[in-house]
Every structure is written in C-alpha cells, then in structure tokens.
Amino acid sequence: MDFSLTPELEELREWAHGFAEKEIRPVAQEYDEREEMPWEVLQKAAKIGLLAYAIPEEYGGSGVSSLMASLVISEELFWGCAGIATAMGGIGLASLPILEMGSDEQKKKWLPLFTDPDHVRLGAMCLTEPNAGSDVVNMSTRAVKDGDSYVINGTKTFITNGGIADVYVVFAKTDPEAGYAGVSAFIVDGKTPGLSGGKKFKKLGLRASHTAEVHFDNVRVPEENRLGPEGMAFLGAMKMLEHSRPTVAIAGVGVARAAYEYALGYAKERVQFNKPIIANQGISFPLAEMRTKIDAGRLLAYRAAWLADHQQSCNLEGSMAKAFCGDMAMEVTTQAVQTLGGYGYMRDFPVEKWFRDAKIMSIYEGTSQIQKRVMARLL
C-alpha cells in the first residue's frame, strides 16, 4: 500500500489547486450572490484544458483517464467553489455517457465539440423527472420509433445546464412494458426543434451552476444518435453512477476541507478571555473530529477509485464513500459555522456558503438513503 500521490497525480493536484486559488476563490462569492453561470471562469478553464481533461487525447482532450486523477482534480475545484466546480463539470455530464456507451463514430462526432479551447460547450444528462428520481423505471418520457428516427416527448427536471446545454444525453422509455429493459438513451443536439428549457430553479447552494427543467415536444432524433442497443441504457446509467459517486464523495471532501481550514485559522486567531479560542477543549476537539472525518471520507473515495481503475466493481465502495462524505460534509460545515459563532452566520464570511453548498452532497446522484439501499442489497 502507498498513501502518497504519484508525481503525476501531485502535478495534477497542484494544477487544479492553482486554478481554484487564483481564478475561482476570488469570484466565488460574487457568482453565488448573482446566481449566474461563471462564463469567464469556464473560458479560462477551457484555455488550459481543465474542462476537457477526462476526454481522451484522440478527441482533443487531455487524456486524464484514471478515476483517481479525476478525484484529485475535483477535490481542489470543489475546495475553490462547489457551484463553479459543478458548472465546470457540465461537460462531463454528456461526455461521460458517450464515452461509456457510445460507438466509435459517435465519439468521433460529438466529443471534439467539448475540447475546443476557444469555445465553451456544455453538456447535460437528462435522467430525473418530476415523478421519477431514483425510481428510474417509473419515468414517463417516451421515445417512439418512427422510420429511421425516434420522436421524444416528456419533461426532465433538476437538470444541470438544462436549457443552455449544447449537447444532451436523454434517457427515455422505448418499451414502457419492459421495466428497466425498456429504457434507452439518445444524444440530442441542443438546437433540435422541440427541445426547450423550462423553469430555472433558485437553489439553496451551488448557485453558480444552472439547474432547470427541460421539455421535449416531438423532438426528432436520428436512430444513429441512440447510445448502444435499444433497451440497454439503464445498465449504462448504473455503470456511470457507480463511477460518478466517488467523484461526488470527493466533492464533499473538498467543500468540508475548505470550511475546516477556515474554521481552524479563525480558532487560532480569535481571542476570548485572553487566549485563542482553540485553547478551549470545546473548540479544539470538534476541529480534531472534523479533520478525522475529512481524511476518512477521502480514503473511502480513493479506495473506490482504485478499484475502478483496476477494472473491479466499486458499486458497494462508491456508495459507501458517497453516503459517508455527503453526511460528513454537512457535519463539518455545520461545525465550521458553530466555530465562528455569530460571524459564521453572516454572509460576510464564507463558511455559510460552504454550509449551503454541502447539503446537496447527500442528495444528488442518489440520496444517502438510496446509497444505503444499494449497500444493503449488495450485502
């Protein structure tokens, strides 16, 4: 076993941390307040290849293929700002399913759109519906075969980049009677007639990312845009979630680490009763617990990534990491606010933002309860 990063991973960590420190942190509060997409930050990230780092070199990306490398980069970006990091990850929402399920022809056609350093193009993955979240089999969006095309009708919700994406991957029922085997996935150009953005949601956290409904009204998609065989998309979606859950776990680590570091610095400088407040056991012990839980979460996420990178299933381990880190991020950021007392509650200090951002970590990509259901089934 080796608990140190390789020189290559350390270089990636420093690359991402430098960008987060220089380009993300200074504007994080501003974009959070305005609830706007950070287009200028996205353009700077595109210039240095930080948006398309996970796309293979043959399609114009940086070719960072290991899940461990993605975790190292993601932790630093989420340390910078969870909302901006989520906006930056918008490319992966469409490129990942294309990489996982697409044919060579589909990869050659669509992936280079995301790797152009001069143009930021966003992706979106449309899975969740108003009445079907984790209950995928209950989705009502339909894709009906019509000649050499499919016609899609339905509504998706809570979609990152919904209505503003350039490329969508849409999950729809092609056989309503077949259960999980009746779900298919399609690549849809954002300019396709009948595709429109709906309500943009005003969120508790992640305010620098765009979340909205997406409507499909007789959206015609050529058969060549179907990802994989008809009826096999549910298995592809589960495989994607297996690999994305460790990434969400490390996002929780990044947010928690940011809050912990700030609270630690504050506790060393804040003087009450003629001594720094960290000299009080009531402050120092919670800080010790925060650090312990952050390290535990990171190690759980790293273990899941190691398994995936060695072509082993990380379904159980990824759910363990995601559930633990989602709850841990909420605990740590709550304690960070408590450490600052009244100042922690004020928007002049960044801990309240990390507190708001942390809550989503135990909800999206499957709630903590869904993760435990996955774990229990695997046990």
mmCIF file of C-alpha atoms in Angstrom:
data_model
loop_
_atom_site.group_PDB
_atom_site.id
_atom_site.type_symbol
_atom_site.label_atom_id
_atom_site.label_comp_id
_atom_site.label_asym_id
_atom_site.label_seq_id
_atom_site.Cartn_x
_atom_site.Cartn_y
_atom_site.Cartn_z
ATOM 1 C CA MET A 1 0.000 0.000 0.000
ATOM 2 C CA ASP A 2 1.099 3.558 -0.685
ATOM 3 C CA PHE A 3 -0.642 6.585 0.796
ATOM 4 C CA SER A 4 1.284 9.174 -1.199
ATOM 5 C CA LEU A 5 0.254 10.605 -4.547
ATOM 6 C CA THR A 6 2.411 9.741 -7.530
ATOM 7 C CA PRO A 7 4.396 12.665 -9.019
ATOM 8 C CA GLU A 8 1.885 12.768 -11.894
ATOM 9 C CA LEU A 9 -1.103 12.967 -9.543
ATOM 10 C CA GLU A 10 0.624 15.589 -7.402
ATOM 11 C CA GLU A 11 1.225 17.668 -10.522
ATOM 12 C CA LEU A 12 -2.484 17.428 -11.416
ATOM 13 C CA ARG A 13 -3.431 18.402 -7.860
ATOM 14 C CA GLU A 14 -1.206 21.488 -7.968
ATOM 15 C CA TRP A 15 -2.580 22.390 -11.411
ATOM 16 C CA ALA A 16 -6.182 22.255 -10.203
ATOM 17 C CA HIS A 17 -5.418 23.904 -6.856
ATOM 18 C CA GLY A 18 -3.615 26.780 -8.540
ATOM 19 C CA PHE A 19 -6.602 27.434 -10.800
ATOM 20 C CA ALA A 20 -9.040 27.192 -7.876
ATOM 21 C CA GLU A 21 -6.979 29.578 -5.758
ATOM 22 C CA LYS A 22 -6.327 32.136 -8.495
ATOM 23 C CA GLU A 23 -9.460 32.028 -10.661
ATOM 24 C CA ILE A 24 -12.284 30.503 -8.582
ATOM 25 C CA ARG A 25 -11.934 31.649 -4.975
ATOM 26 C CA PRO A 26 -11.760 35.411 -5.760
ATOM 27 C CA VAL A 27 -15.101 35.376 -7.641
ATOM 28 C CA ALA A 28 -16.970 32.581 -5.851
ATOM 29 C CA GLN A 29 -18.991 34.860 -3.579
ATOM 30 C CA GLU A 30 -19.920 37.169 -6.455
ATOM 31 C CA TYR A 31 -21.335 34.397 -8.666
ATOM 32 C CA ASP A 32 -23.112 32.852 -5.690
ATOM 33 C CA GLU A 33 -24.818 36.168 -4.921
ATOM 34 C CA ARG A 34 -25.845 36.771 -8.536
ATOM 35 C CA GLU A 35 -26.809 33.136 -9.205
ATOM 36 C CA GLU A 36 -25.179 33.334 -12.624
ATOM 37 C CA MET A 37 -23.143 30.940 -14.744
ATOM 38 C CA PRO A 38 -19.398 31.730 -14.413
ATOM 39 C CA TRP A 39 -18.734 32.005 -18.138
ATOM 40 C CA GLU A 40 -15.450 33.885 -17.724
ATOM 41 C CA VAL A 41 -14.101 31.207 -15.399
ATOM 42 C CA LEU A 42 -15.248 28.476 -17.782
ATOM 43 C CA GLN A 43 -13.459 30.150 -20.685
ATOM 44 C CA LYS A 44 -10.215 30.390 -18.694
ATOM 45 C CA ALA A 45 -10.523 26.730 -17.731
ATOM 46 C CA ALA A 46 -11.138 25.748 -21.353
ATOM 47 C CA LYS A 47 -7.986 27.564 -22.445
ATOM 48 C CA ILE A 48 -5.791 25.392 -20.226
ATOM 49 C CA GLY A 49 -7.658 22.143 -20.864
ATOM 50 C CA LEU A 50 -9.223 21.921 -17.411
ATOM 51 C CA LEU A 51 -12.748 21.424 -18.759
ATOM 52 C CA ALA A 52 -11.948 18.509 -21.046
ATOM 53 C CA TYR A 53 -9.193 16.840 -19.045
ATOM 54 C CA ALA A 54 -11.041 13.497 -18.838
ATOM 55 C CA ILE A 55 -11.670 13.210 -22.599
ATOM 56 C CA PRO A 56 -9.098 11.050 -24.452
ATOM 57 C CA GLU A 57 -6.368 12.805 -26.422
ATOM 58 C CA GLU A 58 -7.590 11.307 -29.697
ATOM 59 C CA TYR A 59 -10.690 13.505 -29.373
ATOM 60 C CA GLY A 60 -8.768 16.616 -28.335
ATOM 61 C CA GLY A 61 -8.902 16.190 -24.556
ATOM 62 C CA SER A 62 -6.099 15.934 -22.017
ATOM 63 C CA GLY A 63 -6.441 12.175 -21.697
ATOM 64 C CA VAL A 64 -6.607 12.007 -17.895
ATOM 65 C CA SER A 65 -8.193 8.580 -17.887
ATOM 66 C CA SER A 66 -7.992 7.352 -14.285
ATOM 67 C CA LEU A 67 -10.798 7.931 -11.818
ATOM 68 C CA MET A 68 -8.188 8.610 -9.141
ATOM 69 C CA ALA A 69 -6.867 11.540 -11.175
ATOM 70 C CA SER A 70 -10.387 12.904 -11.547
ATOM 71 C CA LEU A 71 -10.831 12.734 -7.783
ATOM 72 C CA VAL A 72 -7.572 14.580 -7.136
ATOM 73 C CA ILE A 73 -8.624 17.364 -9.522
ATOM 74 C CA SER A 74 -12.239 17.533 -8.319
ATOM 75 C CA GLU A 75 -11.338 17.927 -4.654
ATOM 76 C CA GLU A 76 -9.338 21.061 -5.419
ATOM 77 C CA LEU A 77 -12.002 22.570 -7.675
ATOM 78 C CA PHE A 78 -14.732 21.988 -5.084
ATOM 79 C CA TRP A 79 -12.405 23.427 -2.453
ATOM 80 C CA GLY A 80 -12.498 26.546 -4.642
ATOM 81 C CA CYS A 81 -16.297 26.704 -5.070
ATOM 82 C CA ALA A 82 -18.826 23.902 -5.374
ATOM 83 C CA GLY A 83 -21.109 25.932 -7.652
ATOM 84 C CA ILE A 84 -18.375 26.910 -10.100
ATOM 85 C CA ALA A 85 -16.885 23.394 -9.992
ATOM 86 C CA THR A 86 -20.315 21.977 -10.841
ATOM 87 C CA ALA A 87 -20.594 24.374 -13.773
ATOM 88 C CA MET A 88 -17.126 23.302 -14.926
ATOM 89 C CA GLY A 89 -18.160 19.669 -14.697
ATOM 90 C CA GLY A 90 -21.039 20.292 -17.088
ATOM 91 C CA ILE A 91 -19.028 18.958 -19.996
ATOM 92 C CA GLY A 92 -18.739 15.563 -18.342
ATOM 93 C CA LEU A 93 -22.495 15.251 -17.960
ATOM 94 C CA ALA A 94 -22.784 14.466 -21.672
ATOM 95 C CA SER A 95 -19.261 13.280 -22.497
ATOM 96 C CA LEU A 96 -19.186 10.567 -19.804
ATOM 97 C CA PRO A 97 -22.222 8.618 -21.105
ATOM 98 C CA ILE A 98 -20.929 8.996 -24.662
ATOM 99 C CA LEU A 99 -17.556 7.599 -23.557
ATOM 100 C CA GLU A 100 -19.231 4.779 -21.617
ATOM 101 C CA MET A 101 -21.940 3.769 -24.099
ATOM 102 C CA GLY A 102 -21.136 5.395 -27.437
ATOM 103 C CA SER A 103 -19.811 3.858 -30.629
ATOM 104 C CA ASP A 104 -16.531 4.938 -32.211
ATOM 105 C CA GLU A 105 -18.461 7.003 -34.753
ATOM 106 C CA GLN A 106 -20.455 8.772 -32.028
ATOM 107 C CA LYS A 107 -17.313 9.540 -30.042
ATOM 108 C CA LYS A 108 -15.567 10.977 -33.098
ATOM 109 C CA LYS A 109 -18.566 13.159 -33.933
ATOM 110 C CA TRP A 110 -19.555 14.514 -30.506
ATOM 111 C CA LEU A 111 -16.577 14.516 -28.137
ATOM 112 C CA PRO A 112 -14.424 17.025 -30.093
ATOM 113 C CA LEU A 113 -17.196 19.596 -29.558
ATOM 114 C CA PHE A 114 -16.218 19.722 -25.882
ATOM 115 C CA THR A 115 -12.460 20.031 -26.346
ATOM 116 C CA ASP A 116 -12.236 23.275 -28.310
ATOM 117 C CA PRO A 117 -10.187 25.653 -26.099
ATOM 118 C CA ASP A 118 -11.783 28.703 -27.730
ATOM 119 C CA HIS A 119 -15.435 27.737 -27.301
ATOM 120 C CA VAL A 120 -17.128 26.525 -24.125
ATOM 121 C CA ARG A 121 -19.779 23.956 -24.971
ATOM 122 C CA LEU A 122 -21.894 22.487 -22.220
ATOM 123 C CA GLY A 123 -23.418 19.069 -21.822
ATOM 124 C CA ALA A 124 -26.466 17.877 -19.914
ATOM 125 C CA MET A 125 -27.664 14.463 -18.820
ATOM 126 C CA CYS A 126 -31.451 14.159 -18.649
ATOM 127 C CA LEU A 127 -32.477 11.323 -16.360
ATOM 128 C CA THR A 128 -34.531 12.718 -13.445
ATOM 129 C CA GLU A 129 -38.207 13.560 -13.925
ATOM 130 C CA PRO A 130 -40.781 15.309 -11.698
ATOM 131 C CA ASN A 131 -42.262 11.930 -10.693
ATOM 132 C CA ALA A 132 -39.227 9.695 -11.216
ATOM 133 C CA GLY A 133 -35.953 10.377 -9.433
ATOM 134 C CA SER A 134 -34.176 7.270 -8.186
ATOM 135 C CA ASP A 135 -37.192 5.257 -9.422
ATOM 136 C CA VAL A 136 -35.910 5.209 -12.992
ATOM 137 C CA VAL A 137 -38.347 2.550 -14.161
ATOM 138 C CA ASN A 138 -41.218 4.958 -13.443
ATOM 139 C CA MET A 139 -40.034 7.585 -15.964
ATOM 140 C CA SER A 140 -42.692 8.806 -18.371
ATOM 141 C CA THR A 141 -40.561 10.360 -21.127
ATOM 142 C CA ARG A 142 -41.149 8.343 -24.285
ATOM 143 C CA ALA A 143 -39.056 7.770 -27.403
ATOM 144 C CA VAL A 144 -41.166 6.288 -30.183
ATOM 145 C CA LYS A 145 -39.537 4.781 -33.275
ATOM 146 C CA ASP A 146 -40.650 6.493 -36.477
ATOM 147 C CA GLY A 147 -38.850 5.258 -39.576
ATOM 148 C CA ASP A 148 -35.120 5.882 -39.141
ATOM 149 C CA SER A 149 -35.729 8.307 -36.247
ATOM 150 C CA TYR A 150 -37.105 8.447 -32.719
ATOM 151 C CA VAL A 151 -39.602 11.057 -31.509
ATOM 152 C CA ILE A 152 -39.109 12.074 -27.876
ATOM 153 C CA ASN A 153 -41.790 13.581 -25.636
ATOM 154 C CA GLY A 154 -41.601 14.328 -21.928
ATOM 155 C CA THR A 155 -40.169 16.572 -19.227
ATOM 156 C CA LYS A 156 -36.965 16.249 -17.220
ATOM 157 C CA THR A 157 -36.204 18.173 -14.034
ATOM 158 C CA PHE A 158 -33.260 19.204 -11.826
ATOM 159 C CA ILE A 159 -31.085 19.149 -14.949
ATOM 160 C CA THR A 160 -27.685 20.810 -14.654
ATOM 161 C CA ASN A 161 -27.278 23.059 -17.723
ATOM 162 C CA GLY A 162 -30.891 22.352 -18.664
ATOM 163 C CA GLY A 163 -31.974 24.668 -21.466
ATOM 164 C CA ILE A 164 -28.469 26.100 -22.061
ATOM 165 C CA ALA A 165 -26.517 22.953 -22.982
ATOM 166 C CA ASP A 166 -25.163 22.319 -26.456
ATOM 167 C CA VAL A 167 -25.465 18.525 -26.224
ATOM 168 C CA TYR A 168 -27.931 16.442 -24.203
ATOM 169 C CA VAL A 169 -27.947 12.759 -23.343
ATOM 170 C CA VAL A 170 -31.599 11.871 -22.777
ATOM 171 C CA PHE A 171 -32.963 8.725 -21.160
ATOM 172 C CA ALA A 172 -36.417 7.696 -22.327
ATOM 173 C CA LYS A 173 -38.717 4.697 -22.438
ATOM 174 C CA THR A 174 -38.709 2.877 -25.781
ATOM 175 C CA ASP A 175 -40.744 -0.037 -24.365
ATOM 176 C CA PRO A 176 -42.985 1.051 -21.457
ATOM 177 C CA GLU A 177 -43.874 -2.554 -20.595
ATOM 178 C CA ALA A 178 -40.306 -3.833 -20.289
ATOM 179 C CA GLY A 179 -39.322 -2.195 -16.999
ATOM 180 C CA TYR A 180 -35.602 -1.477 -16.749
ATOM 181 C CA ALA A 181 -35.069 -3.214 -20.092
ATOM 182 C CA GLY A 182 -37.284 -0.643 -21.788
ATOM 183 C CA VAL A 183 -35.013 2.375 -21.164
ATOM 184 C CA SER A 184 -32.840 3.766 -23.977
ATOM 185 C CA ALA A 185 -30.513 6.760 -24.243
ATOM 186 C CA PHE A 186 -30.084 9.293 -27.044
ATOM 187 C CA ILE A 187 -27.675 12.079 -27.960
ATOM 188 C CA VAL A 188 -29.689 15.199 -28.735
ATOM 189 C CA ASP A 189 -28.309 18.397 -30.244
ATOM 190 C CA GLY A 190 -29.331 21.377 -28.126
ATOM 191 C CA LYS A 191 -30.660 23.188 -31.207
ATOM 192 C CA THR A 192 -33.102 20.427 -32.124
ATOM 193 C CA PRO A 193 -36.649 21.781 -32.678
ATOM 194 C CA GLY A 194 -38.994 20.951 -29.820
ATOM 195 C CA LEU A 195 -36.288 20.962 -27.135
ATOM 196 C CA SER A 196 -36.682 23.858 -24.711
ATOM 197 C CA GLY A 197 -35.596 24.920 -21.265
ATOM 198 C CA GLY A 198 -38.227 25.296 -18.591
ATOM 199 C CA LYS A 199 -38.180 26.749 -15.105
ATOM 200 C CA LYS A 200 -34.767 27.683 -13.753
ATOM 201 C CA PHE A 201 -34.555 26.704 -10.089
ATOM 202 C CA LYS A 202 -33.383 29.044 -7.321
ATOM 203 C CA LYS A 203 -31.255 26.831 -5.102
ATOM 204 C CA LEU A 204 -30.013 26.768 -1.517
ATOM 205 C CA GLY A 205 -26.446 26.195 -2.723
ATOM 206 C CA LEU A 206 -24.456 25.603 -5.924
ATOM 207 C CA ARG A 207 -25.851 28.921 -7.110
ATOM 208 C CA ALA A 208 -23.178 29.439 -9.764
ATOM 209 C CA SER A 209 -24.471 26.419 -11.668
ATOM 210 C CA HIS A 210 -27.613 26.410 -13.821
ATOM 211 C CA THR A 211 -30.348 23.919 -12.866
ATOM 212 C CA ALA A 212 -33.634 23.815 -14.760
ATOM 213 C CA GLU A 213 -36.401 21.778 -16.326
ATOM 214 C CA VAL A 214 -36.089 20.563 -19.925
ATOM 215 C CA HIS A 215 -39.104 19.943 -22.154
ATOM 216 C CA PHE A 216 -39.206 17.615 -25.165
ATOM 217 C CA ASP A 217 -42.090 18.268 -27.542
ATOM 218 C CA ASN A 218 -41.923 15.918 -30.546
ATOM 219 C CA VAL A 219 -38.124 16.111 -30.606
ATOM 220 C CA ARG A 220 -36.960 14.061 -33.588
ATOM 221 C CA VAL A 221 -33.615 12.305 -33.164
ATOM 222 C CA PRO A 222 -31.952 10.131 -35.850
ATOM 223 C CA GLU A 223 -31.542 6.461 -34.993
ATOM 224 C CA GLU A 224 -27.759 6.843 -35.265
ATOM 225 C CA ASN A 225 -27.902 9.009 -32.111
ATOM 226 C CA ARG A 226 -29.103 6.162 -29.922
ATOM 227 C CA LEU A 227 -26.426 5.150 -27.407
ATOM 228 C CA GLY A 228 -25.951 1.395 -27.510
ATOM 229 C CA PRO A 229 -28.657 -1.179 -28.209
ATOM 230 C CA GLU A 230 -32.269 -0.295 -27.583
ATOM 231 C CA GLY A 231 -33.350 -1.040 -24.024
ATOM 232 C CA MET A 232 -29.828 -1.228 -22.561
ATOM 233 C CA ALA A 233 -29.446 2.322 -21.221
ATOM 234 C CA PHE A 234 -30.403 1.516 -17.629
ATOM 235 C CA LEU A 235 -27.335 -0.685 -17.272
ATOM 236 C CA GLY A 236 -25.222 2.105 -18.769
ATOM 237 C CA ALA A 237 -26.700 4.637 -16.348
ATOM 238 C CA MET A 238 -25.954 2.395 -13.366
ATOM 239 C CA LYS A 239 -22.370 1.948 -14.540
ATOM 240 C CA MET A 240 -21.970 5.714 -14.864
ATOM 241 C CA LEU A 241 -23.364 6.260 -11.369
ATOM 242 C CA GLU A 242 -21.016 3.632 -9.986
ATOM 243 C CA HIS A 243 -18.076 5.669 -11.265
ATOM 244 C CA SER A 244 -19.528 9.119 -10.578
ATOM 245 C CA ARG A 245 -20.432 8.516 -6.933
ATOM 246 C CA PRO A 246 -16.794 8.548 -5.760
ATOM 247 C CA THR A 247 -16.460 11.897 -7.558
ATOM 248 C CA VAL A 248 -19.440 13.292 -5.629
ATOM 249 C CA ALA A 249 -17.887 11.905 -2.450
ATOM 250 C CA ILE A 250 -14.639 13.775 -3.084
ATOM 251 C CA ALA A 251 -16.642 16.921 -3.853
ATOM 252 C CA GLY A 252 -17.976 16.693 -0.313
ATOM 253 C CA VAL A 253 -14.402 16.329 0.911
ATOM 254 C CA GLY A 254 -13.384 19.489 -0.958
ATOM 255 C CA VAL A 255 -16.206 21.581 0.494
ATOM 256 C CA ALA A 256 -15.646 20.213 4.001
ATOM 257 C CA ARG A 257 -11.907 20.831 3.776
ATOM 258 C CA ALA A 258 -12.470 24.451 2.761
ATOM 259 C CA ALA A 259 -14.743 25.026 5.761
ATOM 260 C CA TYR A 260 -12.429 23.180 8.156
ATOM 261 C CA GLU A 261 -9.338 25.134 7.082
ATOM 262 C CA TYR A 262 -11.126 28.446 7.534
ATOM 263 C CA ALA A 263 -12.530 27.461 10.942
ATOM 264 C CA LEU A 264 -9.106 26.261 12.082
ATOM 265 C CA GLY A 265 -7.469 29.540 11.081
ATOM 266 C CA TYR A 266 -10.216 31.529 12.780
ATOM 267 C CA ALA A 267 -9.925 29.495 16.006
ATOM 268 C CA LYS A 268 -6.196 30.220 16.176
ATOM 269 C CA GLU A 269 -6.699 33.976 15.711
ATOM 270 C CA ARG A 270 -9.915 34.673 17.626
ATOM 271 C CA VAL A 271 -9.073 35.691 21.206
ATOM 272 C CA GLN A 272 -11.593 35.456 24.040
ATOM 273 C CA PHE A 273 -10.820 35.559 27.761
ATOM 274 C CA ASN A 274 -7.184 36.421 26.903
ATOM 275 C CA LYS A 275 -6.466 33.295 24.858
ATOM 276 C CA PRO A 276 -7.179 31.945 21.354
ATOM 277 C CA ILE A 277 -10.434 30.025 21.341
ATOM 278 C CA ILE A 278 -8.644 26.905 20.031
ATOM 279 C CA ALA A 279 -7.158 26.602 23.539
ATOM 280 C CA ASN A 280 -10.643 25.603 24.695
ATOM 281 C CA GLN A 281 -11.429 21.894 24.500
ATOM 282 C CA GLY A 282 -14.936 22.745 23.280
ATOM 283 C CA ILE A 283 -13.339 24.196 20.122
ATOM 284 C CA SER A 284 -10.247 22.025 19.627
ATOM 285 C CA PHE A 285 -11.961 18.634 19.979
ATOM 286 C CA PRO A 286 -14.584 19.314 17.269
ATOM 287 C CA LEU A 287 -11.787 20.533 14.963
ATOM 288 C CA ALA A 288 -9.935 17.259 15.567
ATOM 289 C CA GLU A 289 -13.102 15.319 14.695
ATOM 290 C CA MET A 290 -13.611 17.409 11.556
ATOM 291 C CA ARG A 291 -10.109 16.616 10.330
ATOM 292 C CA THR A 292 -10.575 12.907 11.108
ATOM 293 C CA LYS A 293 -13.836 12.668 9.158
ATOM 294 C CA ILE A 294 -12.424 14.566 6.171
ATOM 295 C CA ASP A 295 -9.478 12.159 5.960
ATOM 296 C CA ALA A 296 -11.775 9.147 6.382
ATOM 297 C CA GLY A 297 -14.005 10.365 3.555
ATOM 298 C CA ARG A 298 -11.065 10.965 1.240
ATOM 299 C CA LEU A 299 -9.689 7.473 1.883
ATOM 300 C CA LEU A 300 -13.090 5.882 1.191
ATOM 301 C CA ALA A 301 -13.323 7.772 -2.110
ATOM 302 C CA TYR A 302 -9.749 6.888 -3.059
ATOM 303 C CA ARG A 303 -10.391 3.197 -2.353
ATOM 304 C CA ALA A 304 -13.435 3.201 -4.655
ATOM 305 C CA ALA A 305 -11.436 4.956 -7.385
ATOM 306 C CA TRP A 306 -8.576 2.456 -7.035
ATOM 307 C CA LEU A 307 -10.992 -0.416 -7.563
ATOM 308 C CA ALA A 308 -12.496 1.221 -10.649
ATOM 309 C CA ASP A 309 -9.049 1.955 -12.097
ATOM 310 C CA HIS A 310 -8.141 -1.713 -11.634
ATOM 311 C CA GLN A 311 -11.270 -2.843 -13.519
ATOM 312 C CA GLN A 312 -13.004 -4.061 -10.365
ATOM 313 C CA SER A 313 -16.528 -3.203 -9.250
ATOM 314 C CA CYS A 314 -16.744 -0.264 -6.856
ATOM 315 C CA ASN A 315 -20.526 -0.313 -6.535
ATOM 316 C CA LEU A 316 -20.522 -1.020 -2.801
ATOM 317 C CA GLU A 317 -17.446 1.065 -2.058
ATOM 318 C CA GLY A 318 -18.616 4.007 -4.168
ATOM 319 C CA SER A 319 -21.967 4.084 -2.360
ATOM 320 C CA MET A 320 -20.182 3.830 0.988
ATOM 321 C CA ALA A 321 -17.963 6.785 0.100
ATOM 322 C CA LYS A 322 -20.812 8.862 -1.283
ATOM 323 C CA ALA A 323 -23.108 8.283 1.703
ATOM 324 C CA PHE A 324 -20.367 8.918 4.247
ATOM 325 C CA CYS A 325 -18.975 12.032 2.563
ATOM 326 C CA GLY A 326 -22.392 13.553 1.931
ATOM 327 C CA ASP A 327 -23.267 13.401 5.599
ATOM 328 C CA MET A 328 -19.722 14.296 6.648
ATOM 329 C CA ALA A 329 -19.704 17.492 4.565
ATOM 330 C CA MET A 330 -22.882 18.642 6.287
ATOM 331 C CA GLU A 331 -21.476 17.843 9.739
ATOM 332 C CA VAL A 332 -18.152 19.578 9.127
ATOM 333 C CA THR A 333 -19.620 22.733 7.589
ATOM 334 C CA THR A 334 -22.185 22.951 10.397
ATOM 335 C CA GLN A 335 -19.386 22.771 12.953
ATOM 336 C CA ALA A 336 -17.392 25.375 10.992
ATOM 337 C CA VAL A 337 -20.309 27.796 11.296
ATOM 338 C CA GLN A 338 -20.520 26.989 15.005
ATOM 339 C CA THR A 339 -16.795 27.656 15.451
ATOM 340 C CA LEU A 340 -17.223 31.181 14.109
ATOM 341 C CA GLY A 341 -20.326 31.745 16.220
ATOM 342 C CA GLY A 342 -22.329 34.779 15.109
ATOM 343 C CA TYR A 343 -19.802 35.581 12.410
ATOM 344 C CA GLY A 344 -20.338 32.157 10.890
ATOM 345 C CA TYR A 345 -23.980 33.019 10.307
ATOM 346 C CA MET A 346 -23.107 36.177 8.390
ATOM 347 C CA ARG A 347 -22.688 36.291 4.639
ATOM 348 C CA ASP A 348 -19.561 38.415 5.088
ATOM 349 C CA PHE A 349 -17.766 35.178 5.967
ATOM 350 C CA PRO A 350 -17.520 32.219 3.545
ATOM 351 C CA VAL A 351 -18.473 29.399 5.919
ATOM 352 C CA GLU A 352 -22.218 29.977 5.490
ATOM 353 C CA LYS A 353 -21.799 29.449 1.749
ATOM 354 C CA TRP A 354 -19.935 26.173 2.278
ATOM 355 C CA PHE A 355 -22.695 25.177 4.706
ATOM 356 C CA ARG A 356 -25.329 25.784 1.997
ATOM 357 C CA ASP A 357 -23.293 24.073 -0.725
ATOM 358 C CA ALA A 358 -22.675 20.989 1.408
ATOM 359 C CA LYS A 359 -26.321 19.952 1.688
ATOM 360 C CA ILE A 360 -26.605 18.791 -1.918
ATOM 361 C CA MET A 361 -23.830 16.238 -1.407
ATOM 362 C CA SER A 362 -26.216 13.936 0.452
ATOM 363 C CA ILE A 363 -28.982 14.387 -2.140
ATOM 364 C CA TYR A 364 -27.856 14.305 -5.778
ATOM 365 C CA GLU A 365 -26.505 11.240 -7.608
ATOM 366 C CA GLY A 366 -28.719 9.252 -5.233
ATOM 367 C CA THR A 367 -29.588 10.364 -1.701
ATOM 368 C CA SER A 368 -27.790 8.939 1.327
ATOM 369 C CA GLN A 369 -30.844 6.731 1.855
ATOM 370 C CA ILE A 370 -30.609 5.369 -1.690
ATOM 371 C CA GLN A 371 -26.892 4.674 -1.167
ATOM 372 C CA LYS A 372 -27.741 2.646 1.925
ATOM 373 C CA ARG A 373 -30.359 0.760 -0.053
ATOM 374 C CA VAL A 374 -27.692 -0.062 -2.655
ATOM 375 C CA MET A 375 -25.278 -1.128 0.079
ATOM 376 C CA ALA A 376 -27.881 -3.266 1.841
ATOM 377 C CA ARG A 377 -28.769 -5.053 -1.394
ATOM 378 C CA LEU A 378 -25.110 -5.778 -2.122
ATOM 379 C CA LEU A 379 -24.590 -7.054 1.422
#
